Coordinates of C-alpha atoms and ligand atoms in Angstrom, one line a residue:
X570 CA 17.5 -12.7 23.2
X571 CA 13.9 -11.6 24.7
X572 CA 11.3 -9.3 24.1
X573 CA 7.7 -9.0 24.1
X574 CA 6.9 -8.4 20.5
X575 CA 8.9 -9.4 17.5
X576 CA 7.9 -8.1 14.4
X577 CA 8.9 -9.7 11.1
X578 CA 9.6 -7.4 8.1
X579 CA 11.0 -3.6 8.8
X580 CA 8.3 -2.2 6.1
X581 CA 5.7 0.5 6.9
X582 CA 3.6 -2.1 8.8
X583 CA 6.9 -3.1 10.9
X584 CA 8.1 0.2 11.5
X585 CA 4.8 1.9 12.1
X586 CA 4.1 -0.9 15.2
X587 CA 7.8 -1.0 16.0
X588 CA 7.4 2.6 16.6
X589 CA 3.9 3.0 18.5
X590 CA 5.1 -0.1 20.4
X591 CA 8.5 1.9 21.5
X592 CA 6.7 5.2 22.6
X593 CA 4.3 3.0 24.8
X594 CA 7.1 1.2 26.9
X595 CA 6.4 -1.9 25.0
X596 CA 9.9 -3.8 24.3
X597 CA 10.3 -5.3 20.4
X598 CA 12.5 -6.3 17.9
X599 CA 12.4 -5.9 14.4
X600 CA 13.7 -8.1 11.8
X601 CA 14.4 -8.4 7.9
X602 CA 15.6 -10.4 5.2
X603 CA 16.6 -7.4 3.3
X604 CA 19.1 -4.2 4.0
X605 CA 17.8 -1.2 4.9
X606 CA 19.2 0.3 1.9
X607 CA 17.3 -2.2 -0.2
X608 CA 14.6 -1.6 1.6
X609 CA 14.7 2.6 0.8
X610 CA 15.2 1.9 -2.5
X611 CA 11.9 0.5 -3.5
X612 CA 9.5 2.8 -5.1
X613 CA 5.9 2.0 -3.6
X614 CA 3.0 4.1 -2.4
X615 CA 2.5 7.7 -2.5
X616 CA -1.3 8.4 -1.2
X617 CA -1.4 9.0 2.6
X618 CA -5.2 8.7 4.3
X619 CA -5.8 11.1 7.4
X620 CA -5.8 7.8 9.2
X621 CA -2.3 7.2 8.7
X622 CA -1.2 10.5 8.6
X623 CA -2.4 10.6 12.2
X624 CA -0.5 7.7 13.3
X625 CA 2.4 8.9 11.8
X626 CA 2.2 11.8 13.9
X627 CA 1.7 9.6 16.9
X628 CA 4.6 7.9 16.2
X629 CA 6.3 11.4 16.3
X630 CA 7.7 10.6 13.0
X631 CA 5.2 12.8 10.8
X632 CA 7.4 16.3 11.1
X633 CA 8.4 16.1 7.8
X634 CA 5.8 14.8 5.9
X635 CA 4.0 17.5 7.0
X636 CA 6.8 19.7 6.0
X637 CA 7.3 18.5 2.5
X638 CA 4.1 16.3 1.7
X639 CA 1.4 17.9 -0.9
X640 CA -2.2 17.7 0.9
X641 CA -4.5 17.1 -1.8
X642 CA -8.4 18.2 -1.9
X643 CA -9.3 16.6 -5.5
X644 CA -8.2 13.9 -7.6
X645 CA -9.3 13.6 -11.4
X646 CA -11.1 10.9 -13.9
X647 CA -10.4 11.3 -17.5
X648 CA -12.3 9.4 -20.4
X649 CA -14.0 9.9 -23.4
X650 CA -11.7 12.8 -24.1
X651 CA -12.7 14.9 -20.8
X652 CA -11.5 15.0 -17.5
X653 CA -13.8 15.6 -14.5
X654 CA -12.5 16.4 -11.1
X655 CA -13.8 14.5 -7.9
X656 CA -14.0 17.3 -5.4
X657 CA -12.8 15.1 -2.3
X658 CA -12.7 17.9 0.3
X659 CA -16.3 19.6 -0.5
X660 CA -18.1 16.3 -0.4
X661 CA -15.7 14.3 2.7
X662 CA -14.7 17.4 4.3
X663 CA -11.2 15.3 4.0
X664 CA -8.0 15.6 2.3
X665 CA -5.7 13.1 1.4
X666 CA -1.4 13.6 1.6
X667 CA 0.9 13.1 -1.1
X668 CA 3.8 12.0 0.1
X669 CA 6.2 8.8 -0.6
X670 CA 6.1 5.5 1.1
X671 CA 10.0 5.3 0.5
X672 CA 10.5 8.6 2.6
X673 CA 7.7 7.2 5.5
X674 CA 9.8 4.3 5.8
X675 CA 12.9 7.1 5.7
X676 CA 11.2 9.0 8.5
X677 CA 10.2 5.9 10.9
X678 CA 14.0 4.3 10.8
X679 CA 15.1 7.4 12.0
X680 CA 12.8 8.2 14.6
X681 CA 13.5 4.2 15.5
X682 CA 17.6 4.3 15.3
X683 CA 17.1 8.1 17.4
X684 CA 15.1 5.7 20.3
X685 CA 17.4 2.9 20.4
X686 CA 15.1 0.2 19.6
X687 CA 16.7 -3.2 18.3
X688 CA 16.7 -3.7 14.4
X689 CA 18.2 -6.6 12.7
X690 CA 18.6 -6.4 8.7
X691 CA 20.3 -9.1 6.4
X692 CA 19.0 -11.8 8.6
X693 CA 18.8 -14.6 6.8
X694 CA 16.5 -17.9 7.2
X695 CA 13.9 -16.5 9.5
X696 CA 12.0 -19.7 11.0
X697 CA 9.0 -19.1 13.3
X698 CA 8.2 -21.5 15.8
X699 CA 6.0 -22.5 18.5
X700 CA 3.2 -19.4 17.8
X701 CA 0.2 -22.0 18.4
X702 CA 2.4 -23.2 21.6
X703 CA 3.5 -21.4 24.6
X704 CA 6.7 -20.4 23.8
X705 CA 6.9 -18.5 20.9
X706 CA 10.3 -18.1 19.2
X707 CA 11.6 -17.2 16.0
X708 CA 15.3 -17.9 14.5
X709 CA 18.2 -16.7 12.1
X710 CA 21.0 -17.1 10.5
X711 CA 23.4 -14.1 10.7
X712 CA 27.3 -14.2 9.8
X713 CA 27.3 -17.9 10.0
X714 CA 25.2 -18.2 13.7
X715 CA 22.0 -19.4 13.9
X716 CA 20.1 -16.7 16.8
X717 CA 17.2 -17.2 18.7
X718 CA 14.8 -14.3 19.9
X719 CA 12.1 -15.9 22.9
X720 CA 9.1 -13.3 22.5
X721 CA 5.7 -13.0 23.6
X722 CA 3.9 -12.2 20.8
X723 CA 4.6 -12.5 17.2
X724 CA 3.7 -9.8 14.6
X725 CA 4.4 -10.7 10.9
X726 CA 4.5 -7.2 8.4
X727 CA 7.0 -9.0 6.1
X728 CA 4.9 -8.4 2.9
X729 CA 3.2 -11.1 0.1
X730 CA 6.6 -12.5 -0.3
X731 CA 7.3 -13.1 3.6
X732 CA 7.2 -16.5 5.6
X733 CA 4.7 -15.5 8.8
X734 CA 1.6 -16.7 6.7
X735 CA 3.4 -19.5 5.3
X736 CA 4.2 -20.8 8.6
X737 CA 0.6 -21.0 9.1
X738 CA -0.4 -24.7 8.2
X739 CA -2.7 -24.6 5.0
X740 CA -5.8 -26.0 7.1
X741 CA -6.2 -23.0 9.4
X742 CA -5.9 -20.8 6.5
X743 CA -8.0 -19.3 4.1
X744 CA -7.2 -17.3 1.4
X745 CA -9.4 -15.4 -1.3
X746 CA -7.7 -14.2 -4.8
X747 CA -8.4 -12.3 -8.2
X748 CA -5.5 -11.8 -10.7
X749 CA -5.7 -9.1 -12.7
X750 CA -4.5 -9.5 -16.8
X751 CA -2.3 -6.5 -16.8
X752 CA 0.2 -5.0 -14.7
X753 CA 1.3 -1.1 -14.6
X754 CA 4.5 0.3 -15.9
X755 CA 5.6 3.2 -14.1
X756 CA 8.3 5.9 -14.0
X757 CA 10.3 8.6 -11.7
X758 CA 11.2 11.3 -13.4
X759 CA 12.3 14.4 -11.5
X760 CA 10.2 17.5 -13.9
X761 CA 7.3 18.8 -12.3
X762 CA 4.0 17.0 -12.2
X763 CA 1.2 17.8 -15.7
X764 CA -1.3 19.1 -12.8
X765 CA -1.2 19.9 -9.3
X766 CA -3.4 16.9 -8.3
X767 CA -3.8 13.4 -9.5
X768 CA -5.6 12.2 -12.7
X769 CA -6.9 8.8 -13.2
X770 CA -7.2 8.2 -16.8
X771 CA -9.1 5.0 -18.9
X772 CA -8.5 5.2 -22.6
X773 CA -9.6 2.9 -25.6
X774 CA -5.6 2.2 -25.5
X775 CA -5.4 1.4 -21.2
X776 CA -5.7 3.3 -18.0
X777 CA -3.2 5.9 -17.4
X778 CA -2.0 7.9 -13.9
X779 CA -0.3 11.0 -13.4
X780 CA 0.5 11.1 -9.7
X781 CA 3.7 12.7 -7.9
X782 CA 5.8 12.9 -5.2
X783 CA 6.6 16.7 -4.8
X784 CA 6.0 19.7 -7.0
X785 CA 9.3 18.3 -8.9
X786 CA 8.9 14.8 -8.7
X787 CA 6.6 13.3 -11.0
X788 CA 5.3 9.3 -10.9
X789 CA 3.6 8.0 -13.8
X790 CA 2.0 4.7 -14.6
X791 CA 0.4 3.1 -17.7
X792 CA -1.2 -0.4 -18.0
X793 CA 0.3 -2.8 -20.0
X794 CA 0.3 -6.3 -20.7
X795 CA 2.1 -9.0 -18.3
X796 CA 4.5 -10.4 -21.2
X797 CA 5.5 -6.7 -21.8
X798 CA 9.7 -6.3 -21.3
X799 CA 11.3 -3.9 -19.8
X800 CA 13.7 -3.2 -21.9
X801 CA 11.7 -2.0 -24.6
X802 CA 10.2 1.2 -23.1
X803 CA 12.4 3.7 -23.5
X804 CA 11.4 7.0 -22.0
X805 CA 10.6 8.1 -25.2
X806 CA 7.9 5.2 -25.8
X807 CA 6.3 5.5 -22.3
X808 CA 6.0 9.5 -23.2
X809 CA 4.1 9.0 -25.8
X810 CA 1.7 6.5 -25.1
X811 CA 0.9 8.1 -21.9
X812 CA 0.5 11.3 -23.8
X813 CA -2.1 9.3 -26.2
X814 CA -4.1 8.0 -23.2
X815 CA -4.2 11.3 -21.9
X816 CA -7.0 14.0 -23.0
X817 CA -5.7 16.5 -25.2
X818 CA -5.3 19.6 -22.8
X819 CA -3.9 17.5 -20.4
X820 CA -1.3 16.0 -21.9
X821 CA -0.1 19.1 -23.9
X822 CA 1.6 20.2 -20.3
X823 CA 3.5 17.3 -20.5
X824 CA 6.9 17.5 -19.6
X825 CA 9.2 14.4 -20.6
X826 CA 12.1 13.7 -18.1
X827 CA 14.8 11.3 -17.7
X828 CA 13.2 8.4 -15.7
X829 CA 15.5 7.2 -13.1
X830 CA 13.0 3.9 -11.9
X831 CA 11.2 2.1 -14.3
X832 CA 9.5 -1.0 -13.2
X833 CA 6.3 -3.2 -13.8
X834 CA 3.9 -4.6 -11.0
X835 CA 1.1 -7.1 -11.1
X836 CA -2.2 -6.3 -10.0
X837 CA -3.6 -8.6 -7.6
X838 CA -6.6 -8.9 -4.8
X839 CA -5.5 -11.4 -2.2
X840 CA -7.0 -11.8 1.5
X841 CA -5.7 -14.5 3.7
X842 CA -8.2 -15.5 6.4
X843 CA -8.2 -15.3 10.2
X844 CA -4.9 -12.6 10.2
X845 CA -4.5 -14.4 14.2
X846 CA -3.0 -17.6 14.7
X847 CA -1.8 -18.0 18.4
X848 CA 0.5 -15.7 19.1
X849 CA 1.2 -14.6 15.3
X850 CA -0.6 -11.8 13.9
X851 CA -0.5 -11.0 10.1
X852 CA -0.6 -7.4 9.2
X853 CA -0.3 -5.3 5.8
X854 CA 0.7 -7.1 3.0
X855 CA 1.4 -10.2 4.8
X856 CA -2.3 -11.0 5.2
X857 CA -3.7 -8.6 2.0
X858 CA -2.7 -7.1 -1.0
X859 CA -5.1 -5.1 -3.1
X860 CA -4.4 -3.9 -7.0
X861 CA -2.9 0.3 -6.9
X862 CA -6.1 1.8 -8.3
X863 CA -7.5 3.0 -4.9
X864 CA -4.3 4.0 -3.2
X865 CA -5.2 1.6 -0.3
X866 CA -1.9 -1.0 0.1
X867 CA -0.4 1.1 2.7
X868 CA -3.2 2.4 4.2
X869 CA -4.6 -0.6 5.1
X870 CA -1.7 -1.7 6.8
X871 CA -1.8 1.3 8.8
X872 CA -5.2 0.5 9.8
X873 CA -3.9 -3.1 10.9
X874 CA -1.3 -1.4 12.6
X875 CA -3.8 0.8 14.6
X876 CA -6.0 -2.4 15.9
X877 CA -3.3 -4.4 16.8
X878 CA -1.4 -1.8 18.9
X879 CA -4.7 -1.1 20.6
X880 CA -4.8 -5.1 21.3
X881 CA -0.9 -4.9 22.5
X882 CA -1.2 -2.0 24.4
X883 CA -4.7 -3.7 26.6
X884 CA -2.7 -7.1 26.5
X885 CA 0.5 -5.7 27.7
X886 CA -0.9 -2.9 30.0
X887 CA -4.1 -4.3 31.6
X888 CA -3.6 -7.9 30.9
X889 CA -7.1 -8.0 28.6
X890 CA -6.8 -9.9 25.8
X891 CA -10.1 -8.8 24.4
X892 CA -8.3 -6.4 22.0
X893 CA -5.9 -9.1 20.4
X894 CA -8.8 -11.4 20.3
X895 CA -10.6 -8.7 18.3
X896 CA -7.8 -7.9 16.1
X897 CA -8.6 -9.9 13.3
X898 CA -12.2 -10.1 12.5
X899 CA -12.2 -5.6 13.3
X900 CA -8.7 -5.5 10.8
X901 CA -10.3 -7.5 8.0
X902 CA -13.6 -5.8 8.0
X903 CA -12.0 -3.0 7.1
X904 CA -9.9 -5.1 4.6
X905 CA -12.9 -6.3 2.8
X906 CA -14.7 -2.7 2.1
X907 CA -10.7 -1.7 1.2
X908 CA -10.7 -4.3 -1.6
X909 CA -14.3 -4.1 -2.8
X910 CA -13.2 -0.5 -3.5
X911 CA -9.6 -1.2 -5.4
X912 CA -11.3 -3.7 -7.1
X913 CA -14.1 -1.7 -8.3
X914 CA -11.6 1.2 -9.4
X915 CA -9.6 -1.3 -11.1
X916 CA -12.7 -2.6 -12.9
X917 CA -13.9 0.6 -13.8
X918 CA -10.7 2.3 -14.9
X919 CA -8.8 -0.8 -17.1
X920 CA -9.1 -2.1 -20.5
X921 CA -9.6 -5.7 -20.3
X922 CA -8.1 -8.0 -23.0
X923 CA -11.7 -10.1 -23.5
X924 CA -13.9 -7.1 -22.7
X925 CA -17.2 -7.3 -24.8
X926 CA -19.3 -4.7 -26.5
X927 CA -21.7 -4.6 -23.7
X928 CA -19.4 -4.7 -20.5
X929 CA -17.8 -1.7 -22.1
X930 CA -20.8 0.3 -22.6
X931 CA -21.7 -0.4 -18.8
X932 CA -18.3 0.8 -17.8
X933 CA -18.6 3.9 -20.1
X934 CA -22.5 4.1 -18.4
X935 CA -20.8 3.7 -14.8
X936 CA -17.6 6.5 -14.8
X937 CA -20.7 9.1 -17.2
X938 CA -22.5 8.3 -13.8
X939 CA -19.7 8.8 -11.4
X940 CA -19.3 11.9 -12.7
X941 CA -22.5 13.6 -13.1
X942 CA -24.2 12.0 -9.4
X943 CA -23.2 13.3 -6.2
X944 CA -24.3 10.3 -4.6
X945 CA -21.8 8.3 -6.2
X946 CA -19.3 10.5 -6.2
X947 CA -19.7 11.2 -2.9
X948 CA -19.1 7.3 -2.3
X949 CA -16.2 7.5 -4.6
X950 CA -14.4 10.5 -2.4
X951 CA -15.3 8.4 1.0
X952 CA -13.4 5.6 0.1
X953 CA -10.5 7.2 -1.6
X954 CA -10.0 9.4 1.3
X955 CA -10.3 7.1 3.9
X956 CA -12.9 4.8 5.6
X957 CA -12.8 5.6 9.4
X958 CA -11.1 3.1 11.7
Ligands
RFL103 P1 6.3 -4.5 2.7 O1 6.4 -3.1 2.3 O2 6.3 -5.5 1.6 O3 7.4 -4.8 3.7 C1 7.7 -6.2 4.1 C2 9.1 -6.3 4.7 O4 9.3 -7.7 5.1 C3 10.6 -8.1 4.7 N1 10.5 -9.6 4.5 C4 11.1 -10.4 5.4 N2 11.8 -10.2 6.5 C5 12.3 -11.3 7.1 N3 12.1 -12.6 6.7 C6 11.4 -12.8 5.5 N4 11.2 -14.1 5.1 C7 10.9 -11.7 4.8 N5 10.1 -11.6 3.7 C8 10.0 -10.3 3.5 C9 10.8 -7.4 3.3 O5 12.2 -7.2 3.1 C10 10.1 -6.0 3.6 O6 11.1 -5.1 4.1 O7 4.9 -4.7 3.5 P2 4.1 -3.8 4.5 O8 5.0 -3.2 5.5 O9 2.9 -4.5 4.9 O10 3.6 -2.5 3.6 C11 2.7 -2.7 2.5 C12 2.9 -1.6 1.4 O11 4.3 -1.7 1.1 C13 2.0 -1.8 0.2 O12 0.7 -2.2 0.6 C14 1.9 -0.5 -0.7 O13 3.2 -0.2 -1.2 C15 0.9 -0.7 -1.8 N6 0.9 0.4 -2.7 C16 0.1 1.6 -2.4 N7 -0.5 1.7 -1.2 C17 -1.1 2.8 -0.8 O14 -1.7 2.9 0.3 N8 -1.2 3.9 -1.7 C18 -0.6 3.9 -2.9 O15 -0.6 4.9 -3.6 C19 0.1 2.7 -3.3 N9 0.7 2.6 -4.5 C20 1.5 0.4 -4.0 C21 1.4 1.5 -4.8 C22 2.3 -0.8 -4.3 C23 2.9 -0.8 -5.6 N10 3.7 -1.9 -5.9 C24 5.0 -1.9 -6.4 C25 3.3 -3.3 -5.4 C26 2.0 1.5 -6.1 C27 2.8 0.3 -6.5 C28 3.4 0.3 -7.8
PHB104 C1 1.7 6.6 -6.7 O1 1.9 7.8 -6.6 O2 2.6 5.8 -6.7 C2 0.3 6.1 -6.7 C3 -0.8 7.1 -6.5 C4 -2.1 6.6 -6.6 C5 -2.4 5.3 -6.8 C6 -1.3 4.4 -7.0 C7 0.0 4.8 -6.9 O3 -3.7 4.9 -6.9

C-alpha cells in the first residue's frame, strides 16, 4: 500500500489530522494497535478549548458537540471551607466546552468511515522504518501477514504508550520529566452534576473535582495515593470522602450514583524533545503528557494537530517545507507554557505527602491570592481557556 501521510494511533491527535488531512485532498492512512471499540471505551478528557472546538468544526465533525456539549463561562476553587468562582468569560471574553473526549473520538470516526478514508485497527507489531532515510515505510502484522504501507510522511499520535518516539534512537532525543506522588481516582456516574460548572477543590485531606459530561452525567475525581487498590473504593467510600473534601454547601447537593467506570491515573509532566525526526513527526501524547489539573492533554494535541496540518498542507500543496520545518520548535512552545500551567495547578491544588509547614502556608498565601487579584486570576482564566495558537 501507498499514501502520503500515515498516521500511527486512531486517537484524537490521529483522527483530528486524519480528518483535516481528508477534507484537504491529502491521501492517509490511519493505524492502531487497539479496536475501535477499545478505543471508545476509554474514559479521558472532558474540557474542550475554543481552539479545538474550532478545528473540530473544520473537520466538519463538531455538529454535535455543539448540539449536546455544555459551554462553560466559570470554573470554581474551593479551600479553606469556601469556594470562589474564576469568572473565565468576564476576564477572557472566552468560554470553554464541556464535552467528552470519548464522544470527539465518536464524532471524528464517523465523519472518517462517512469519507472513506483507510483505517486499520487490531494491527499488531507496528515497526517504523527508514523515517531518517528516503523511503519511509512502516509495517504490521494482521491475520498472520506481515503488510507494508510506503508513505511520504510519518505522523505518530499513538499516545505515551506508542512506538513512534521509541523508534527515535535515544541520542537524537531528549526528554524532560516530573512524577507526581499521587494519582486521581475517578468515577462515572449517570445523576446530575453538584453545580452547573466545575469546582476544583484542595482540602487538608487531597484535591477533589466535580466536573461532568452532560447535565446527567457526572465525573468525579479525588487524589489518592499510588499504592491505593481499586477494589477497595466502593461507591459508598469515594462518596464520602469526596463529600469531606468538599465545602459544606457544596457538597450537601451531592447526589451519590452507581459508578459505572472507576479507574486511577498517574499524574505525570513529560516532554520529549525535537517532536521532528526526518519524516516522523510526534504529536499529542506521543511527544507530551501533562498531569489533568489544567484540562490541557487533549488540547494540546489539538494544537499539534493545527501546526502540522499547516506544514502538510504547504508541503503537499506548494511544495515548501518551511511549515514542517517549523512544526516542532512552534508546537512545543506552546507545549512548554501548557505544562508550566498543569504543573502549577497541580502544585497549587494537591496535598503532597512531604509537604512542610511553610510550603503549605505559601500555597494557602498563593490560591487566597488567586482569588482576591484580578491580575492573577486573569492569568489563571487565560490559560485555562486557551492560549492562542
Ligand atoms: P491517545 O488518546 O493515547 O491515542 C493514542 C492511540 O495510539 C494507539 N497506539 C498504537 N497504535 C499502533 N501501534 C502502537 N504501538 C500503538 N501504541 C498506541 C492507541 O491504541 C491509541 O488509540 O493519544 P492522543 O491522540 O495524543 O490524545 C491525547 C489525549 O488522549 C490526552 O492528552 C487526554 O486524554 C488528557 N486528558 C485531558 N486532556 C484535556 O485536554 N482535558 C481534560 O479534561 C483531560 N482530562 C486526561 C483527562 C487524561 C486522563 N487520563 C486517563 C490519562 C483526564 C484523565 C483522567
Ligand atoms: C474531566 O471531566 O474528566 C476533567 C475535567 C477537568 C480536568 C480534568 C478532567 O482538569
Amino acid at each position: 500500500m501507498r499514501t502520503q501521510v500515515a498516521i500511527i494511533g486512531s486517537g484524537p491527535s490521529g483522527l483530528l489530522l486524519g480528518q483535516l488531512l481528508t477534507n484537504a485532498g491529502i491521501d492517509n492512512i490511519i493505524i492502531d494497535r487497539a479496536s475501535k471499540d477499545h478505543i471508545l471505551s476509554r474514559v479521558r478528557a472532558g474540557v474542550l478549548e475554543e481552539g479545538m472546538v474550532g478545528l473540530l468544526d473544520r473537520t466538519g465533525a463538531g455538529e454535535r458537540m455543539h448540539r449536546e456539549g455544555l459551554p462553560h463561562e466559570g470554573v470554581s476553587l474551593a479551600f479553606d471551607g469556601r469556594t470562589k468562582r474564576i469568572d473565565l468569560f468576564g476576564l477572557t471574553g472566552k468560554r470553554v466546552m464541556v464535552y467528552g473526549q470519548t464522544e470527539v473520538t465518536r464524532d471524528l470516526m464517523d465523519k472518517r468511515e462517512a469519507s472513506g478514508a483507510l483505517s486499520i485497527f487490531e494491527a499488531g507489531d507496528v515497526v517504523l522504518h527508514d523515517f531518517d532515510g528516503d523511503q519511509p515505510h512502516i509495517t504490521y502484522k494482521k491475520n498472520g501477514t506481515t503488510h507494508r504501507i510506503d508513505c511520504a510522511l510519518i505522523a505518530g499520535c499513538d499516545g505515551y504508550h506508542g512506538v513512534s518516539r521509541r523508534s527515535v534512537p535515544k541520542a537524537a532525543i531528549q526528554t524532560f520529566e516530573k512524577v507526581y506522588p499521587f494519582g486521581w481516582l475517578g468515577i462515572l456516574t449517570d445523576v446530575p452534576p453538584i453545580s452547573h460548572e466545575l469546582i476544583y477543590a484542595n482540602h487538608p485531606r487531597g484535591f477533589a473535582l466535580c466536573s461532568m459530561r452532560s447535565s446527567t452525567r457526572s465525573r468525579y475525581y479525588i487524589q489518592c495515593s499510588l499504592d491505593e487498590c481499586i477494589d477497595e473504593w466502593s461507591d459508598d467510600r469515594f462518596y464520602d470522602e469526596l463529600r469531606r473534601r468538599l465545602p459544606a454547601e457544596q457538597a450537601e447537593p451531592l447526589v451519590c450514583g452507581p459508578s459505572f467506570e472507576k479507574s486511577i491515573a498517574p499524574l505525570r509532566s513529560f516532554v520529549a524533545e525535537p517532536m521532528r525526526f526526518g519524516s516522523l513527526f510526534l504529536v499529542g501524547d506521543a511527544a507530551h503528557i501533562v498531569p489533568p489539573t489544567g484540562a490541557k492533554g487533549l488540547n494540546l494535541a489539538a494544537s499539534d494537530v493545527h501546526y502540522l496540518f499547516e506544514g502538510l498542507q504547504e508541503f503537499f500543496g506548494e511544495k515548501s517545507r518551511s511549515g514542517i520545518d517549523a512544526y516542532s520548535e512552534r508546537a512545543l512552545k506552546r507545549v512548554w507554557k501548557a505544562e508550566r500551567f498543569s504543573w502549577s495547578m497541580t502544585m497549587m491544588l494537591h496535598r503532597f505527602p512531604d509537604t512542610d509547614a511553610f510550603s503549605r502556608k505559601v500555597q494557602e498565601a498563593e490560591l487566597d491570592y488567586l482569588v482576591q487579584s484580578r491580575a492573577a486570576s486573569t492569568a489563571l482564566a487565560e490559560n485555562y481557556v486557551g492560549l492562542p495558537y
